[in-house]
């Protein structure tokens, strides 16, 4: 039972600089301040052939120079995603959500990448002068496998 316990164990991560905390699976790797993200949590590689590490990342944006409503931020965020993925993007869900007790927005979409076809779940909210965006990314056929953990990570998010 010890191995099972380890597999389901979550660790609390706090970013004092960005003002939030979040829990992630103990078996996952962590990268701080990488690729524009405040933090990235990476799933364990399943095998040598595992080309994509399912991950959840947190991006924090300072909006003090450009304050905006959640609706305005949502519109811009979706336009930016569409600009990045172009015609390779298909939106599956686009709905209101709650994150850390705050009104938020959630979008689920698929996108064809150079290496593989991916599926994403993005959730964002605004509190004070900051936008908090959490993204879960996975290979399309692995999305549901890691969805329970991704949901648990996202639901553990707390703006301090």
CSV table of C-alpha atoms in Angstrom, one decimal:
chain,number,residue,atom,x,y,z
A,1,UNK,CA,0.0,0.0,0.0
A,2,UNK,CA,3.0,2.2,0.4
A,3,UNK,CA,3.6,2.5,-3.3
A,4,UNK,CA,-0.1,3.4,-3.9
A,5,UNK,CA,0.2,6.0,-1.2
A,6,UNK,CA,3.2,7.6,-2.9
A,7,UNK,CA,1.5,7.5,-6.3
A,8,UNK,CA,-1.4,9.5,-5.0
A,9,UNK,CA,0.6,11.8,-2.8
A,10,UNK,CA,0.4,15.5,-3.6
A,11,UNK,CA,2.9,18.2,-2.5
A,12,UNK,CA,2.0,21.9,-1.9
A,13,UNK,CA,3.9,24.4,-3.9
A,14,UNK,CA,3.9,28.1,-3.0
A,15,UNK,CA,5.0,31.1,-5.1
A,16,UNK,CA,5.4,34.0,-2.7
A,17,UNK,CA,6.6,36.2,-5.6
A,18,UNK,CA,3.4,35.6,-7.6
A,19,UNK,CA,1.0,35.2,-4.7
A,20,UNK,CA,-0.4,31.7,-5.1
A,21,UNK,CA,-0.1,28.1,-3.9
A,22,UNK,CA,-1.0,24.9,-5.7
A,23,UNK,CA,-0.7,21.1,-5.2
A,24,UNK,CA,0.9,18.7,-7.6
A,25,UNK,CA,1.6,14.9,-7.7
A,26,UNK,CA,4.8,14.0,-5.7
A,27,UNK,CA,6.0,11.8,-8.7
A,28,UNK,CA,5.9,14.7,-11.1
A,29,UNK,CA,8.9,16.9,-11.9
A,30,UNK,CA,8.9,20.6,-11.3
A,31,UNK,CA,10.4,23.5,-13.3
A,32,UNK,CA,10.3,27.0,-12.0
A,33,UNK,CA,10.5,30.2,-14.1
A,34,UNK,CA,10.7,28.4,-17.4
A,35,UNK,CA,9.2,29.3,-20.9
A,36,UNK,CA,7.4,32.3,-19.5
A,37,UNK,CA,5.7,30.2,-16.8
A,38,UNK,CA,5.8,30.8,-13.1
A,39,UNK,CA,6.0,27.0,-12.7
A,40,UNK,CA,5.6,23.8,-14.8
A,41,UNK,CA,4.7,20.4,-13.3
A,42,UNK,CA,5.7,17.5,-15.6
A,43,UNK,CA,4.3,14.0,-15.5
A,44,UNK,CA,6.8,11.1,-15.1
A,45,UNK,CA,7.9,9.7,-18.5
A,46,UNK,CA,6.0,6.5,-19.2
A,47,UNK,CA,8.7,5.0,-21.3
A,48,UNK,CA,11.7,5.8,-23.5
A,49,UNK,CA,9.2,6.3,-26.4
A,50,UNK,CA,7.1,8.9,-24.4
A,51,UNK,CA,7.7,11.9,-26.6
A,52,UNK,CA,5.5,14.4,-24.7
A,53,UNK,CA,5.4,14.9,-21.0
A,54,UNK,CA,1.9,15.7,-19.9
A,55,UNK,CA,2.1,18.9,-17.9
A,56,UNK,CA,0.3,21.6,-16.0
A,57,UNK,CA,1.7,25.1,-15.9
A,58,UNK,CA,0.9,28.4,-14.2
A,59,UNK,CA,1.4,31.7,-15.9
A,60,UNK,CA,0.9,34.9,-14.0
A,61,UNK,CA,0.6,38.2,-15.9
A,62,UNK,CA,0.9,41.7,-14.4
A,63,UNK,CA,-2.1,43.7,-15.7
A,64,UNK,CA,-1.3,46.9,-13.8
A,65,UNK,CA,-0.4,48.8,-17.0
A,66,UNK,CA,-3.5,47.4,-18.8
A,67,UNK,CA,-6.3,46.6,-16.3
A,68,UNK,CA,-9.2,44.6,-17.8
A,69,UNK,CA,-12.3,42.7,-17.0
A,70,UNK,CA,-12.4,38.9,-17.1
A,71,UNK,CA,-14.5,39.1,-20.3
A,72,UNK,CA,-12.1,41.3,-22.0
A,73,UNK,CA,-9.1,39.2,-21.0
A,74,UNK,CA,-11.0,36.0,-22.1
A,75,UNK,CA,-11.6,37.5,-25.6
A,76,UNK,CA,-7.9,38.4,-26.0
A,77,UNK,CA,-6.7,35.1,-24.6
A,78,UNK,CA,-8.8,33.1,-27.1
A,79,UNK,CA,-7.7,35.3,-30.0
A,80,UNK,CA,-4.1,34.8,-29.0
A,81,UNK,CA,-4.5,31.0,-28.9
A,82,UNK,CA,-6.2,31.1,-32.3
A,83,UNK,CA,-3.3,33.1,-33.6
A,84,UNK,CA,-0.8,30.6,-32.3
A,85,UNK,CA,-2.5,27.4,-33.5
A,86,UNK,CA,-4.4,28.9,-36.5
A,87,UNK,CA,-6.6,26.5,-38.4
A,88,UNK,CA,-5.1,23.6,-36.4
A,89,UNK,CA,-7.2,24.5,-33.3
A,90,UNK,CA,-10.6,23.1,-32.5
A,91,UNK,CA,-12.5,24.4,-29.4
A,92,UNK,CA,-14.3,21.7,-27.5
A,93,UNK,CA,-15.5,23.6,-24.5
A,94,UNK,CA,-15.7,27.3,-23.8
A,95,UNK,CA,-17.4,28.1,-20.5
A,96,UNK,CA,-17.5,30.0,-17.2
A,97,UNK,CA,-15.6,28.4,-14.3
A,98,UNK,CA,-14.5,29.2,-10.7
A,99,UNK,CA,-10.8,29.2,-9.8
A,100,UNK,CA,-9.7,29.8,-6.2
A,101,UNK,CA,-13.3,31.0,-5.5
A,102,UNK,CA,-13.0,33.6,-8.2
A,103,UNK,CA,-15.1,33.9,-11.4
A,104,UNK,CA,-12.9,32.4,-14.1
A,105,UNK,CA,-13.1,31.0,-17.6
A,106,UNK,CA,-12.3,27.6,-19.0
A,107,UNK,CA,-11.5,26.5,-22.5
A,108,UNK,CA,-10.7,23.0,-23.8
A,109,UNK,CA,-9.3,22.5,-27.2
A,110,UNK,CA,-7.3,20.3,-29.5
A,111,UNK,CA,-4.4,21.4,-31.7
A,112,UNK,CA,-2.2,19.7,-34.2
A,113,UNK,CA,1.4,20.1,-33.4
A,114,UNK,CA,4.6,19.4,-35.4
A,115,UNK,CA,5.4,16.4,-33.3
A,116,UNK,CA,1.9,15.3,-32.1
A,117,UNK,CA,-1.7,16.2,-31.7
A,118,UNK,CA,-2.4,17.7,-28.4
A,119,UNK,CA,-5.3,18.5,-26.2
A,120,UNK,CA,-5.4,21.5,-23.7
A,121,UNK,CA,-7.4,22.7,-20.9
A,122,UNK,CA,-6.9,26.4,-20.0
A,123,UNK,CA,-8.4,28.1,-17.0
A,124,UNK,CA,-7.9,31.7,-16.1
A,125,UNK,CA,-9.0,34.3,-13.6
A,126,UNK,CA,-8.1,37.9,-12.6
A,127,UNK,CA,-7.6,39.1,-9.1
A,128,UNK,CA,-6.4,42.6,-8.3
A,129,UNK,CA,-3.7,43.5,-10.9
A,130,UNK,CA,-2.9,40.0,-11.9
A,131,UNK,CA,-4.2,37.4,-14.3
A,132,UNK,CA,-3.6,33.7,-13.3
A,133,UNK,CA,-3.7,31.2,-16.1
A,134,UNK,CA,-3.3,27.4,-15.6
A,135,UNK,CA,-2.9,25.2,-18.6
A,136,UNK,CA,-3.1,21.4,-18.7
A,137,UNK,CA,-1.5,19.9,-21.9
A,138,UNK,CA,-1.5,16.3,-23.0
A,139,UNK,CA,-1.3,14.1,-26.1
A,140,UNK,CA,-4.9,13.7,-27.3
A,141,UNK,CA,-5.0,10.0,-26.4
A,142,UNK,CA,-3.5,10.6,-22.9
A,143,UNK,CA,-5.7,13.6,-22.0
A,144,UNK,CA,-8.3,11.5,-20.1
A,145,UNK,CA,-5.6,9.4,-18.4
A,146,UNK,CA,-4.2,12.5,-16.6
A,147,UNK,CA,-7.4,14.5,-16.4
A,148,UNK,CA,-8.2,13.4,-12.8
A,149,UNK,CA,-4.8,14.6,-11.7
A,150,UNK,CA,-5.0,17.8,-13.7
A,151,UNK,CA,-8.4,18.6,-12.2
A,152,UNK,CA,-7.0,18.0,-8.8
A,153,UNK,CA,-4.1,20.3,-9.4
A,154,UNK,CA,-6.3,23.1,-10.8
A,155,UNK,CA,-8.8,22.7,-8.1
A,156,UNK,CA,-6.1,23.0,-5.4
A,157,UNK,CA,-5.0,26.4,-6.8
A,158,UNK,CA,-5.3,29.2,-4.3
A,159,UNK,CA,-4.5,32.9,-4.7
A,160,UNK,CA,-2.9,34.0,-1.5
